[in-house]
């Protein structure tokens, strides 16, 4: 004899629905139209649930407390993904009319047979509606279909939190479009060997480049980010020296954390001709929390002070085969102040 789940009091149903994990809720929605409506009625928005669109393969990933809880994938007979770029039809394919197959543990599969539309957009629409949340981040590999998805997502919700970009096979026009996305955080993981970006980078909250042969002194001097991380760059000690003088003069006012990986970094060359430098007299290590939640630990460091009283720590840390120059502006994201007190 089955347990009469749907006959439970509304208060009990609400508690059960909001305690259930995303994968369990998806399973419940597939039982019947009524069970789907039950989830839709009682499910409250949760900040712990994040929706991530995978770039390699057609996947929609649901994270709970930072860990992937389940995944929805598109099983399409049209592998080339030659979708027509047109307005996506907003249809209600939910409950008993929206059949997902349990492909593997916590992996759901949707069969898709329409070559004119992108079935991943259907999965995004359904998942974000079910969990009352927006798309948190998007991972983009090759293929202009992902550019189309980004545009579609931004047209619905305004902006996403993070865009991860593997762009080694993209055309210049597509790269320009991705660089000007509305994402708060942009992580450029790879670019074509010929890539160049003329002019000023679009402002944002966070920018990270893993392959930065294209990144110039002009990009550094004109950047407008709260957190900037540049790896494998061709910048020199002299370039960094110019930037520190620029920062001390009041430039890059929004910058809180700068991480630069350069070859042959030398703290004496970087600080040559710069006043308002104070060595560390307190030899205790100090933690610093970046705006994106990363923890840095400073040991050997110096301090810089601008004319407006803003203080920053400058140090060199080991990173893989090279070294990273860190410039961290106080207070940190947890409102901690620096240890030095002789300014």
PDB file of C-alpha atoms in Angstrom, residues 87-217:
ATOM      1  CA  UNK A  87      13.157  34.072 -30.527  1.00  0.00           C
ATOM      2  CA  UNK A  88      12.795  31.095 -28.242  1.00  0.00           C
ATOM      3  CA  UNK A  89       9.160  29.921 -27.955  1.00  0.00           C
ATOM      4  CA  UNK A  90       8.104  30.164 -24.314  1.00  0.00           C
ATOM      5  CA  UNK A  91       6.067  27.004 -23.858  1.00  0.00           C
ATOM      6  CA  UNK A  92       4.986  25.244 -20.697  1.00  0.00           C
ATOM      7  CA  UNK A  93       6.433  21.756 -21.006  1.00  0.00           C
ATOM      8  CA  UNK A  94       6.184  20.818 -17.374  1.00  0.00           C
ATOM      9  CA  UNK A  95       5.063  18.003 -15.133  1.00  0.00           C
ATOM     10  CA  UNK A  96       3.674  14.933 -16.886  1.00  0.00           C
ATOM     11  CA  UNK A  97       4.130  16.647 -20.266  1.00  0.00           C
ATOM     12  CA  UNK A  98       7.844  17.170 -19.680  1.00  0.00           C
ATOM     13  CA  UNK A  99       9.479  13.770 -19.477  1.00  0.00           C
ATOM     14  CA  UNK A 100      13.052  13.446 -18.272  1.00  0.00           C
ATOM     15  CA  UNK A 101      14.756  10.061 -18.237  1.00  0.00           C
ATOM     16  CA  UNK A 102      17.059   9.093 -15.361  1.00  0.00           C
ATOM     17  CA  UNK A 103      20.177   8.405 -17.413  1.00  0.00           C
ATOM     18  CA  UNK A 104      22.552   7.798 -14.511  1.00  0.00           C
ATOM     19  CA  UNK A 105      22.640   8.529 -10.802  1.00  0.00           C
ATOM     20  CA  UNK A 106      21.618  12.199 -10.470  1.00  0.00           C
ATOM     21  CA  UNK A 107      21.838  12.686 -14.243  1.00  0.00           C
ATOM     22  CA  UNK A 108      18.613  13.374 -16.132  1.00  0.00           C
ATOM     23  CA  UNK A 109      18.241  13.233 -19.892  1.00  0.00           C
ATOM     24  CA  UNK A 110      15.883  15.045 -22.233  1.00  0.00           C
ATOM     25  CA  UNK A 111      15.309  13.709 -25.747  1.00  0.00           C
ATOM     26  CA  UNK A 112      15.196  16.520 -28.277  1.00  0.00           C
ATOM     27  CA  UNK A 113      14.205  16.154 -31.901  1.00  0.00           C
ATOM     28  CA  UNK A 114      13.649  19.706 -33.139  1.00  0.00           C
ATOM     29  CA  UNK A 115      16.584  20.886 -35.299  1.00  0.00           C
ATOM     30  CA  UNK A 116      15.308  24.468 -35.427  1.00  0.00           C
ATOM     31  CA  UNK A 117      15.498  25.279 -31.724  1.00  0.00           C
ATOM     32  CA  UNK A 118      18.042  24.802 -28.963  1.00  0.00           C
ATOM     33  CA  UNK A 119      16.741  22.236 -26.480  1.00  0.00           C
ATOM     34  CA  UNK A 120      19.178  23.480 -23.836  1.00  0.00           C
ATOM     35  CA  UNK A 121      17.120  26.663 -23.652  1.00  0.00           C
ATOM     36  CA  UNK A 122      14.127  24.507 -22.751  1.00  0.00           C
ATOM     37  CA  UNK A 123      16.135  22.888 -19.949  1.00  0.00           C
ATOM     38  CA  UNK A 124      17.294  26.301 -18.709  1.00  0.00           C
ATOM     39  CA  UNK A 125      13.756  27.664 -18.788  1.00  0.00           C
ATOM     40  CA  UNK A 126      12.360  24.674 -16.923  1.00  0.00           C
ATOM     41  CA  UNK A 127      15.120  24.429 -14.301  1.00  0.00           C
ATOM     42  CA  UNK A 128      15.285  28.121 -13.411  1.00  0.00           C
ATOM     43  CA  UNK A 129      11.497  28.238 -13.144  1.00  0.00           C
ATOM     44  CA  UNK A 130      11.386  25.160 -10.914  1.00  0.00           C
ATOM     45  CA  UNK A 131      14.011  26.437  -8.466  1.00  0.00           C
ATOM     46  CA  UNK A 132      12.966  30.100  -8.674  1.00  0.00           C
ATOM     47  CA  UNK A 133      16.453  31.273  -9.538  1.00  0.00           C
ATOM     48  CA  UNK A 134      18.519  32.645 -12.411  1.00  0.00           C
ATOM     49  CA  UNK A 135      21.477  31.147 -14.236  1.00  0.00           C
ATOM     50  CA  UNK A 136      24.546  31.709 -12.073  1.00  0.00           C
ATOM     51  CA  UNK A 137      27.335  31.021 -14.547  1.00  0.00           C
ATOM     52  CA  UNK A 138      27.994  29.865 -18.075  1.00  0.00           C
ATOM     53  CA  UNK A 139      30.931  27.848 -19.397  1.00  0.00           C
ATOM     54  CA  UNK A 140      31.630  28.489 -23.057  1.00  0.00           C
ATOM     55  CA  UNK A 141      33.726  26.295 -25.318  1.00  0.00           C
ATOM     56  CA  UNK A 142      33.681  26.395 -29.102  1.00  0.00           C
ATOM     57  CA  UNK A 143      30.705  27.017 -31.347  1.00  0.00           C
ATOM     58  CA  UNK A 144      28.556  30.080 -31.907  1.00  0.00           C
ATOM     59  CA  UNK A 145      25.565  28.307 -30.357  1.00  0.00           C
ATOM     60  CA  UNK A 146      27.022  29.218 -26.943  1.00  0.00           C
ATOM     61  CA  UNK A 147      27.166  32.890 -27.899  1.00  0.00           C
ATOM     62  CA  UNK A 148      23.494  32.599 -28.809  1.00  0.00           C
ATOM     63  CA  UNK A 149      22.738  31.048 -25.406  1.00  0.00           C
ATOM     64  CA  UNK A 150      24.559  33.836 -23.588  1.00  0.00           C
ATOM     65  CA  UNK A 151      22.567  36.485 -25.445  1.00  0.00           C
ATOM     66  CA  UNK A 152      19.327  34.647 -24.697  1.00  0.00           C
ATOM     67  CA  UNK A 153      20.116  34.288 -20.982  1.00  0.00           C
ATOM     68  CA  UNK A 154      21.085  37.956 -20.662  1.00  0.00           C
ATOM     69  CA  UNK A 155      17.890  38.999 -22.433  1.00  0.00           C
ATOM     70  CA  UNK A 156      15.868  37.168 -19.745  1.00  0.00           C
ATOM     71  CA  UNK A 157      17.685  38.009 -16.526  1.00  0.00           C
ATOM     72  CA  UNK A 158      19.933  40.962 -17.339  1.00  0.00           C
ATOM     73  CA  UNK A 159      23.301  39.463 -16.381  1.00  0.00           C
ATOM     74  CA  UNK A 160      24.969  36.338 -15.052  1.00  0.00           C
ATOM     75  CA  UNK A 161      27.438  36.124 -12.204  1.00  0.00           C
ATOM     76  CA  UNK A 162      30.329  34.417 -14.010  1.00  0.00           C
ATOM     77  CA  UNK A 163      31.394  33.601 -17.559  1.00  0.00           C
ATOM     78  CA  UNK A 164      34.134  30.998 -18.109  1.00  0.00           C
ATOM     79  CA  UNK A 165      35.510  31.214 -21.629  1.00  0.00           C
ATOM     80  CA  UNK A 166      37.639  28.782 -23.598  1.00  0.00           C
ATOM     81  CA  UNK A 167      38.001  30.748 -26.828  1.00  0.00           C
ATOM     82  CA  UNK A 168      40.926  29.271 -28.770  1.00  0.00           C
ATOM     83  CA  UNK A 169      38.776  28.625 -31.881  1.00  0.00           C
ATOM     84  CA  UNK A 170      36.502  31.649 -31.838  1.00  0.00           C
ATOM     85  CA  UNK A 171      36.329  34.323 -34.493  1.00  0.00           C
ATOM     86  CA  UNK A 172      37.191  37.926 -33.657  1.00  0.00           C
ATOM     87  CA  UNK A 173      33.563  39.107 -33.823  1.00  0.00           C
ATOM     88  CA  UNK A 174      32.459  36.395 -31.386  1.00  0.00           C
ATOM     89  CA  UNK A 175      35.271  37.235 -28.966  1.00  0.00           C
ATOM     90  CA  UNK A 176      34.337  40.908 -28.980  1.00  0.00           C
ATOM     91  CA  UNK A 177      30.745  39.927 -28.173  1.00  0.00           C
ATOM     92  CA  UNK A 178      31.818  37.706 -25.272  1.00  0.00           C
ATOM     93  CA  UNK A 179      34.168  40.344 -23.852  1.00  0.00           C
ATOM     94  CA  UNK A 180      31.271  42.788 -23.757  1.00  0.00           C
ATOM     95  CA  UNK A 181      28.923  40.411 -21.970  1.00  0.00           C
ATOM     96  CA  UNK A 182      27.102  41.615 -18.871  1.00  0.00           C
ATOM     97  CA  UNK A 183      28.755  38.997 -16.643  1.00  0.00           C
ATOM     98  CA  UNK A 184      30.025  40.307 -13.310  1.00  0.00           C
ATOM     99  CA  UNK A 185      33.050  37.996 -13.473  1.00  0.00           C
ATOM    100  CA  UNK A 186      34.897  36.996 -16.634  1.00  0.00           C
ATOM    101  CA  UNK A 187      37.507  34.222 -16.643  1.00  0.00           C
ATOM    102  CA  UNK A 188      39.318  34.029 -19.971  1.00  0.00           C
ATOM    103  CA  UNK A 189      40.892  30.576 -19.874  1.00  0.00           C
ATOM    104  CA  UNK A 190      42.268  30.434 -23.425  1.00  0.00           C
ATOM    105  CA  UNK A 191      42.458  32.630 -26.524  1.00  0.00           C
ATOM    106  CA  UNK A 192      43.738  32.126 -30.086  1.00  0.00           C
ATOM    107  CA  UNK A 193      47.451  32.782 -30.597  1.00  0.00           C
ATOM    108  CA  UNK A 194      46.616  35.702 -32.892  1.00  0.00           C
ATOM    109  CA  UNK A 195      44.281  37.389 -30.418  1.00  0.00           C
ATOM    110  CA  UNK A 196      44.645  41.089 -29.674  1.00  0.00           C
ATOM    111  CA  UNK A 197      42.282  43.422 -27.868  1.00  0.00           C
ATOM    112  CA  UNK A 198      42.614  47.047 -28.961  1.00  0.00           C
ATOM    113  CA  UNK A 199      41.564  49.842 -26.673  1.00  0.00           C
ATOM    114  CA  UNK A 200      40.145  49.664 -23.156  1.00  0.00           C
ATOM    115  CA  UNK A 201      38.720  46.523 -21.589  1.00  0.00           C
ATOM    116  CA  UNK A 202      35.061  46.735 -20.516  1.00  0.00           C
ATOM    117  CA  UNK A 203      34.732  47.492 -16.804  1.00  0.00           C
ATOM    118  CA  UNK A 204      33.511  44.788 -14.447  1.00  0.00           C
ATOM    119  CA  UNK A 205      33.807  43.234 -11.017  1.00  0.00           C
ATOM    120  CA  UNK A 206      36.339  40.474 -11.698  1.00  0.00           C
ATOM    121  CA  UNK A 207      38.592  39.679 -14.641  1.00  0.00           C
ATOM    122  CA  UNK A 208      41.013  36.777 -14.900  1.00  0.00           C
ATOM    123  CA  UNK A 209      43.118  35.763 -17.882  1.00  0.00           C
ATOM    124  CA  UNK A 210      45.006  32.460 -17.837  1.00  0.00           C
ATOM    125  CA  UNK A 211      46.840  33.109 -21.123  1.00  0.00           C
ATOM    126  CA  UNK A 212      47.813  36.781 -21.246  1.00  0.00           C
ATOM    127  CA  UNK A 213      50.362  37.332 -24.015  1.00  0.00           C
ATOM    128  CA  UNK A 214      47.819  39.776 -25.448  1.00  0.00           C
ATOM    129  CA  UNK A 215      47.568  41.811 -22.211  1.00  0.00           C
ATOM    130  CA  UNK A 216      49.464  45.111 -22.502  1.00  0.00           C
ATOM    131  CA  UNK A 217      50.495  47.949 -20.225  1.00  0.00           C
TER     132      UNK A 217
END
